[in-house]
Amino acid sequence: MYLADHTWPELGDALSPGSVALVPLGSTEQHGPHLPLATDHLIAEGLATAAAERSDAFRTPTINVGVSPHHRQFPGTMWVDPPEFRDYVESFTRNLAYHGIDRVVFVNAHGGNVQHLREVGRRLHEDEVAYAVEWMWDESIPDLVDDLFERNGPHAGPKETAMVTHLAPDLVREDRLEDARDGGLPDLADAETTVHGARTFYDAVDNSPNGAFGDPTDVTPEKAERLFEAAADRLVQLAEWIGDRDADELFPEPRIEREEGSR
């Protein structure tokens, strides 16, 4: 169910403690010469929509702009600074809790958001406001991603190209797939990312001139569908698992008191 499609009387009867919300989050940032800036939030919204249709979870509106300053050199990239992003997502989630939704999955499709979403989840958990977890779609099916594609990449590579191929094939510039591979960084082993044990780069352009990593020419519609369905299935399972838990399983354990006779 998409929450925003319903009226408040309809939702007043539906929302209650134990309800699960799927919050899609992504970014609006460069994804090489072959994918749209919308790539990450399209993927997050597509997966959250599919999972909400296959479970009792609610899908919320999508948060389209994330923490992306490391892509800022590429025209069109948008970002918010980490403190503002964390505060916004926390406030957004507290709003859901006010209406009775105390279990949240941050359906994330942008690596730059990960640590910040986990921090927001920790804050909410400590305050016993909501149980909120970050879920990154490709991390839920790592073996399948490795099996499907010979040269993966963390950004604008075959896995993201496959997801957009499945969700919005008209937005994939198929005539630029080879350009993405040849003008980017097709093999991460070739990246000069560390010197004497130190990570020496901050921005994507330092490793990939055109912003693409991996080989997106290795994508087929069949692989794309298989990847999407596998990730959507894992998200449904996660939503159902969270929804089935008793509240005392999700919120913090009480403080441990000193055992009798101990010093």
mmCIF file of C-alpha atoms in Angstrom:
data_model
loop_
_atom_site.group_PDB
_atom_site.id
_atom_site.type_symbol
_atom_site.label_atom_id
_atom_site.label_comp_id
_atom_site.label_asym_id
_atom_site.label_seq_id
_atom_site.Cartn_x
_atom_site.Cartn_y
_atom_site.Cartn_z
ATOM 1 C CA MET A 1 0.000 0.000 0.000
ATOM 2 C CA TYR A 2 1.256 3.447 -0.945
ATOM 3 C CA LEU A 3 0.441 5.629 2.038
ATOM 4 C CA ALA A 4 0.012 8.875 0.099
ATOM 5 C CA ASP A 5 -2.701 7.451 -2.172
ATOM 6 C CA HIS A 6 -5.126 7.103 0.733
ATOM 7 C CA THR A 7 -7.305 9.497 2.702
ATOM 8 C CA TRP A 8 -6.767 10.199 6.367
ATOM 9 C CA PRO A 9 -9.925 8.310 7.476
ATOM 10 C CA GLU A 10 -8.710 5.248 5.598
ATOM 11 C CA LEU A 11 -5.282 5.485 7.196
ATOM 12 C CA GLY A 12 -6.686 6.211 10.638
ATOM 13 C CA ASP A 13 -8.189 2.752 10.667
ATOM 14 C CA ALA A 14 -5.115 1.089 9.187
ATOM 15 C CA LEU A 15 -2.186 2.514 11.151
ATOM 16 C CA SER A 16 -1.337 1.011 14.509
ATOM 17 C CA PRO A 17 1.660 -0.092 16.575
ATOM 18 C CA GLY A 18 3.227 -2.989 14.750
ATOM 19 C CA SER A 19 2.721 -1.395 11.332
ATOM 20 C CA VAL A 20 5.774 -1.465 9.045
ATOM 21 C CA ALA A 21 6.778 1.408 6.767
ATOM 22 C CA LEU A 22 9.104 1.093 3.801
ATOM 23 C CA VAL A 23 10.884 4.403 3.229
ATOM 24 C CA PRO A 24 12.654 4.560 -0.163
ATOM 25 C CA LEU A 25 15.826 6.632 -0.170
ATOM 26 C CA GLY A 26 18.309 7.244 -2.935
ATOM 27 C CA SER A 27 20.090 10.126 -4.553
ATOM 28 C CA THR A 28 20.021 12.416 -7.552
ATOM 29 C CA GLU A 29 23.545 12.138 -8.868
ATOM 30 C CA GLN A 30 25.606 11.200 -11.899
ATOM 31 C CA HIS A 31 25.593 7.568 -12.965
ATOM 32 C CA GLY A 32 27.969 7.648 -15.885
ATOM 33 C CA PRO A 33 27.064 8.539 -19.478
ATOM 34 C CA HIS A 34 24.441 5.788 -19.767
ATOM 35 C CA LEU A 35 22.181 6.058 -16.707
ATOM 36 C CA PRO A 36 19.966 8.902 -15.447
ATOM 37 C CA LEU A 37 20.662 10.943 -12.336
ATOM 38 C CA ALA A 38 17.485 9.369 -10.919
ATOM 39 C CA THR A 39 19.028 5.874 -10.869
ATOM 40 C CA ASP A 40 19.288 5.366 -7.113
ATOM 41 C CA HIS A 41 15.912 6.719 -6.121
ATOM 42 C CA LEU A 42 14.232 4.875 -9.011
ATOM 43 C CA ILE A 43 15.665 1.607 -7.713
ATOM 44 C CA ALA A 44 14.698 2.291 -4.104
ATOM 45 C CA GLU A 45 11.162 3.308 -5.029
ATOM 46 C CA GLY A 46 10.720 0.361 -7.382
ATOM 47 C CA LEU A 47 11.762 -2.171 -4.753
ATOM 48 C CA ALA A 48 9.699 -0.539 -1.996
ATOM 49 C CA THR A 49 6.657 -0.454 -4.274
ATOM 50 C CA ALA A 50 6.983 -4.128 -5.163
ATOM 51 C CA ALA A 51 7.470 -5.167 -1.535
ATOM 52 C CA ALA A 52 4.515 -3.068 -0.332
ATOM 53 C CA GLU A 53 2.294 -4.720 -2.935
ATOM 54 C CA ARG A 54 3.380 -8.176 -1.761
ATOM 55 C CA SER A 55 3.126 -7.605 1.994
ATOM 56 C CA ASP A 56 1.192 -5.656 4.623
ATOM 57 C CA ALA A 57 3.811 -2.889 4.741
ATOM 58 C CA PHE A 58 3.141 0.746 3.843
ATOM 59 C CA ARG A 59 5.320 2.566 1.325
ATOM 60 C CA THR A 60 6.012 6.223 2.015
ATOM 61 C CA PRO A 61 6.985 8.950 -0.455
ATOM 62 C CA THR A 62 10.560 8.724 -1.666
ATOM 63 C CA ILE A 63 13.485 10.782 -0.380
ATOM 64 C CA ASN A 64 15.189 11.610 -3.675
ATOM 65 C CA VAL A 65 18.299 13.562 -2.653
ATOM 66 C CA GLY A 66 20.931 12.044 -0.395
ATOM 67 C CA VAL A 67 24.529 12.468 0.725
ATOM 68 C CA SER A 68 26.364 12.749 -2.591
ATOM 69 C CA PRO A 69 29.096 15.423 -2.413
ATOM 70 C CA HIS A 70 31.635 12.893 -3.727
ATOM 71 C CA HIS A 71 29.915 13.144 -7.141
ATOM 72 C CA ARG A 72 29.692 16.955 -7.156
ATOM 73 C CA GLN A 73 32.061 17.482 -10.107
ATOM 74 C CA PHE A 74 29.477 16.032 -12.497
ATOM 75 C CA PRO A 75 26.799 18.490 -13.695
ATOM 76 C CA GLY A 76 23.336 17.974 -12.239
ATOM 77 C CA THR A 77 24.389 16.076 -9.126
ATOM 78 C CA MET A 78 22.484 17.205 -6.029
ATOM 79 C CA TRP A 79 23.259 16.553 -2.389
ATOM 80 C CA VAL A 80 22.573 17.550 1.183
ATOM 81 C CA ASP A 81 25.151 17.660 3.939
ATOM 82 C CA PRO A 82 25.203 14.704 6.352
ATOM 83 C CA PRO A 83 23.883 16.483 9.491
ATOM 84 C CA GLU A 84 20.894 17.902 7.629
ATOM 85 C CA PHE A 85 20.205 14.547 5.974
ATOM 86 C CA ARG A 86 20.266 12.707 9.304
ATOM 87 C CA ASP A 87 18.025 15.279 10.981
ATOM 88 C CA TYR A 88 15.527 15.216 8.118
ATOM 89 C CA VAL A 89 15.259 11.429 8.029
ATOM 90 C CA GLU A 90 14.979 11.249 11.806
ATOM 91 C CA SER A 91 12.203 13.854 11.842
ATOM 92 C CA PHE A 92 10.453 12.060 8.976
ATOM 93 C CA THR A 93 10.556 8.782 10.912
ATOM 94 C CA ARG A 94 9.391 10.341 14.174
ATOM 95 C CA ASN A 95 6.398 11.594 12.203
ATOM 96 C CA LEU A 96 5.595 8.034 11.152
ATOM 97 C CA ALA A 97 5.864 6.899 14.770
ATOM 98 C CA TYR A 98 3.465 9.663 15.832
ATOM 99 C CA HIS A 99 0.876 8.057 13.569
ATOM 100 C CA GLY A 100 1.483 4.597 15.004
ATOM 101 C CA ILE A 101 4.118 3.164 12.670
ATOM 102 C CA ASP A 102 6.876 1.992 14.994
ATOM 103 C CA ARG A 103 8.781 -0.274 12.556
ATOM 104 C CA VAL A 104 10.623 1.177 9.580
ATOM 105 C CA VAL A 105 12.857 -0.152 6.822
ATOM 106 C CA PHE A 106 15.004 2.454 5.114
ATOM 107 C CA VAL A 107 14.970 1.001 1.586
ATOM 108 C CA ASN A 108 18.268 2.439 0.479
ATOM 109 C CA ALA A 109 19.908 2.432 -2.949
ATOM 110 C CA HIS A 110 22.792 4.849 -2.384
ATOM 111 C CA GLY A 111 26.009 3.909 -0.623
ATOM 112 C CA GLY A 112 26.602 7.456 0.603
ATOM 113 C CA ASN A 113 23.480 7.221 2.771
ATOM 114 C CA VAL A 114 24.377 4.016 4.600
ATOM 115 C CA GLN A 115 26.279 5.214 7.658
ATOM 116 C CA HIS A 116 23.886 8.110 8.195
ATOM 117 C CA LEU A 117 20.770 5.930 8.071
ATOM 118 C CA ARG A 118 22.329 3.536 10.560
ATOM 119 C CA GLU A 119 23.037 6.444 12.882
ATOM 120 C CA VAL A 120 19.420 7.611 12.606
ATOM 121 C CA GLY A 121 18.240 4.099 13.378
ATOM 122 C CA ARG A 122 20.458 3.997 16.459
ATOM 123 C CA ARG A 123 19.069 7.312 17.752
ATOM 124 C CA LEU A 124 15.464 6.180 17.316
ATOM 125 C CA HIS A 125 16.196 2.833 18.923
ATOM 126 C CA GLU A 126 17.819 4.418 21.973
ATOM 127 C CA ASP A 127 14.822 6.723 22.400
ATOM 128 C CA GLU A 128 12.438 3.767 21.899
ATOM 129 C CA VAL A 129 10.571 5.768 19.275
ATOM 130 C CA ALA A 130 10.805 3.296 16.401
ATOM 131 C CA TYR A 131 12.755 0.265 15.290
ATOM 132 C CA ALA A 132 14.349 1.446 12.036
ATOM 133 C CA VAL A 133 16.919 -0.474 10.007
ATOM 134 C CA GLU A 134 18.890 0.407 6.889
ATOM 135 C CA TRP A 135 18.571 -2.064 3.998
ATOM 136 C CA MET A 136 20.809 -1.827 0.942
ATOM 137 C CA TRP A 137 19.376 -3.871 -1.882
ATOM 138 C CA ASP A 138 22.587 -5.262 -3.407
ATOM 139 C CA GLU A 139 23.927 -6.255 0.008
ATOM 140 C CA SER A 140 20.882 -8.490 0.446
ATOM 141 C CA ILE A 141 21.826 -10.651 -2.575
ATOM 142 C CA PRO A 142 25.630 -10.416 -2.898
ATOM 143 C CA ASP A 143 26.157 -13.936 -4.264
ATOM 144 C CA LEU A 144 23.641 -13.439 -7.047
ATOM 145 C CA VAL A 145 25.204 -10.121 -8.051
ATOM 146 C CA ASP A 146 28.612 -11.802 -8.262
ATOM 147 C CA ASP A 147 27.210 -14.749 -10.203
ATOM 148 C CA LEU A 148 25.436 -12.613 -12.793
ATOM 149 C CA PHE A 149 28.185 -10.149 -13.637
ATOM 150 C CA GLU A 150 31.868 -10.721 -14.256
ATOM 151 C CA ARG A 151 33.001 -7.147 -13.600
ATOM 152 C CA ASN A 152 30.826 -5.472 -11.019
ATOM 153 C CA GLY A 153 31.244 -1.937 -9.852
ATOM 154 C CA PRO A 154 29.994 -0.071 -6.810
ATOM 155 C CA HIS A 155 28.476 2.692 -8.927
ATOM 156 C CA ALA A 156 26.905 2.926 -12.409
ATOM 157 C CA GLY A 157 28.013 -0.616 -13.191
ATOM 158 C CA PRO A 158 26.084 -3.672 -14.346
ATOM 159 C CA LYS A 159 23.978 -4.175 -11.219
ATOM 160 C CA GLU A 160 22.535 -0.644 -11.296
ATOM 161 C CA THR A 161 22.242 -0.748 -15.077
ATOM 162 C CA ALA A 162 20.279 -3.981 -14.730
ATOM 163 C CA MET A 163 17.873 -2.492 -12.191
ATOM 164 C CA VAL A 164 17.121 0.550 -14.345
ATOM 165 C CA THR A 165 16.809 -1.741 -17.380
ATOM 166 C CA HIS A 166 14.073 -3.577 -15.499
ATOM 167 C CA LEU A 167 12.300 -0.532 -14.054
ATOM 168 C CA ALA A 168 12.705 2.136 -16.736
ATOM 169 C CA PRO A 169 14.434 0.724 -19.837
ATOM 170 C CA ASP A 170 13.723 3.879 -21.831
ATOM 171 C CA LEU A 171 16.057 5.801 -19.495
ATOM 172 C CA VAL A 172 19.079 3.590 -20.255
ATOM 173 C CA ARG A 173 21.256 5.052 -23.002
ATOM 174 C CA GLU A 174 22.120 1.719 -24.611
ATOM 175 C CA ASP A 175 24.324 3.410 -27.190
ATOM 176 C CA ARG A 176 26.586 4.642 -24.363
ATOM 177 C CA LEU A 177 27.171 1.339 -22.537
ATOM 178 C CA GLU A 178 30.553 0.758 -24.151
ATOM 179 C CA ASP A 179 31.495 4.378 -23.520
ATOM 180 C CA ALA A 180 30.655 3.898 -19.853
ATOM 181 C CA ARG A 181 32.910 0.876 -19.653
ATOM 182 C CA ASP A 182 35.823 2.173 -21.738
ATOM 183 C CA GLY A 183 35.840 5.693 -20.334
ATOM 184 C CA GLY A 184 35.345 4.671 -16.727
ATOM 185 C CA LEU A 185 36.938 2.110 -14.442
ATOM 186 C CA PRO A 186 35.807 -1.348 -15.585
ATOM 187 C CA ASP A 187 37.989 -3.268 -13.129
ATOM 188 C CA LEU A 188 38.327 -2.078 -9.529
ATOM 189 C CA ALA A 189 41.640 -3.903 -9.241
ATOM 190 C CA ASP A 190 43.104 -1.211 -11.481
ATOM 191 C CA ALA A 191 42.139 1.598 -9.108
ATOM 192 C CA GLU A 192 44.991 3.262 -7.267
ATOM 193 C CA THR A 193 42.893 3.738 -4.181
ATOM 194 C CA THR A 194 45.401 3.236 -1.385
ATOM 195 C CA VAL A 195 48.983 4.297 -0.747
ATOM 196 C CA HIS A 196 50.867 2.697 2.117
ATOM 197 C CA GLY A 197 47.585 1.638 3.682
ATOM 198 C CA ALA A 198 45.830 5.004 3.357
ATOM 199 C CA ARG A 199 42.799 5.728 1.204
ATOM 200 C CA THR A 200 43.973 8.625 -0.939
ATOM 201 C CA PHE A 201 40.821 9.727 -2.766
ATOM 202 C CA TYR A 202 37.617 11.488 -1.796
ATOM 203 C CA ASP A 203 35.639 11.920 -5.021
ATOM 204 C CA ALA A 204 34.376 9.459 -7.641
ATOM 205 C CA VAL A 205 36.053 11.406 -10.444
ATOM 206 C CA ASP A 206 39.447 10.660 -8.887
ATOM 207 C CA ASN A 207 39.002 7.028 -9.957
ATOM 208 C CA SER A 208 36.631 7.202 -12.931
ATOM 209 C CA PRO A 209 36.746 10.086 -15.417
ATOM 210 C CA ASN A 210 33.177 9.509 -16.581
ATOM 211 C CA GLY A 211 31.762 8.367 -13.230
ATOM 212 C CA ALA A 212 31.145 4.712 -14.158
ATOM 213 C CA PHE A 213 32.616 1.636 -12.477
ATOM 214 C CA GLY A 214 32.387 -1.916 -13.825
ATOM 215 C CA ASP A 215 31.158 -3.243 -17.164
ATOM 216 C CA PRO A 216 27.499 -2.431 -17.883
ATOM 217 C CA THR A 217 27.584 -4.160 -21.287
ATOM 218 C CA ASP A 218 27.073 -7.455 -19.430
ATOM 219 C CA VAL A 219 23.375 -6.736 -18.779
ATOM 220 C CA THR A 220 20.409 -8.552 -20.316
ATOM 221 C CA PRO A 221 16.676 -8.169 -19.594
ATOM 222 C CA GLU A 222 16.663 -11.676 -18.153
ATOM 223 C CA LYS A 223 19.454 -10.884 -15.713
ATOM 224 C CA ALA A 224 17.751 -7.619 -14.842
ATOM 225 C CA GLU A 225 14.462 -9.305 -13.956
ATOM 226 C CA ARG A 226 16.192 -11.990 -11.926
ATOM 227 C CA LEU A 227 18.131 -9.394 -9.939
ATOM 228 C CA PHE A 228 15.090 -7.245 -9.216
ATOM 229 C CA GLU A 229 12.873 -10.132 -8.164
ATOM 230 C CA ALA A 230 15.515 -11.557 -5.845
ATOM 231 C CA ALA A 231 16.029 -8.218 -4.085
ATOM 232 C CA ALA A 232 12.285 -7.554 -3.828
ATOM 233 C CA ASP A 233 11.765 -10.977 -2.285
ATOM 234 C CA ARG A 234 14.403 -10.315 0.361
ATOM 235 C CA LEU A 235 12.764 -6.998 1.211
ATOM 236 C CA VAL A 236 9.365 -8.687 1.619
ATOM 237 C CA GLN A 237 10.932 -11.230 3.947
ATOM 238 C CA LEU A 238 12.554 -8.475 6.001
ATOM 239 C CA ALA A 239 9.296 -6.508 6.293
ATOM 240 C CA GLU A 240 7.432 -9.631 7.391
ATOM 241 C CA TRP A 241 10.129 -10.524 9.922
ATOM 242 C CA ILE A 242 10.002 -7.069 11.511
ATOM 243 C CA GLY A 243 6.220 -7.065 11.514
ATOM 244 C CA ASP A 244 6.085 -10.432 13.295
ATOM 245 C CA ARG A 245 8.363 -9.403 16.155
ATOM 246 C CA ASP A 246 7.013 -8.470 19.579
ATOM 247 C CA ALA A 247 7.948 -4.944 20.629
ATOM 248 C CA ASP A 248 10.112 -6.200 23.474
ATOM 249 C CA GLU A 249 12.249 -8.050 20.928
ATOM 250 C CA LEU A 250 12.957 -4.870 18.984
ATOM 251 C CA PHE A 251 13.549 -2.201 21.592
ATOM 252 C CA PRO A 252 16.488 -1.868 24.006
ATOM 253 C CA GLU A 253 17.012 -4.304 26.833
ATOM 254 C CA PRO A 254 16.707 -2.789 30.331
ATOM 255 C CA ARG A 255 19.775 -1.798 32.255
ATOM 256 C CA ILE A 256 21.541 -4.756 33.876
ATOM 257 C CA GLU A 257 21.399 -4.450 37.630
ATOM 258 C CA ARG A 258 24.305 -5.488 39.840
ATOM 259 C CA GLU A 259 24.131 -9.144 40.753
ATOM 260 C CA GLU A 260 23.660 -9.921 44.451
ATOM 261 C CA GLY A 261 26.990 -10.428 46.154
ATOM 262 C CA SER A 262 29.010 -8.737 43.406
ATOM 263 C CA ARG A 263 31.233 -5.717 43.999
#
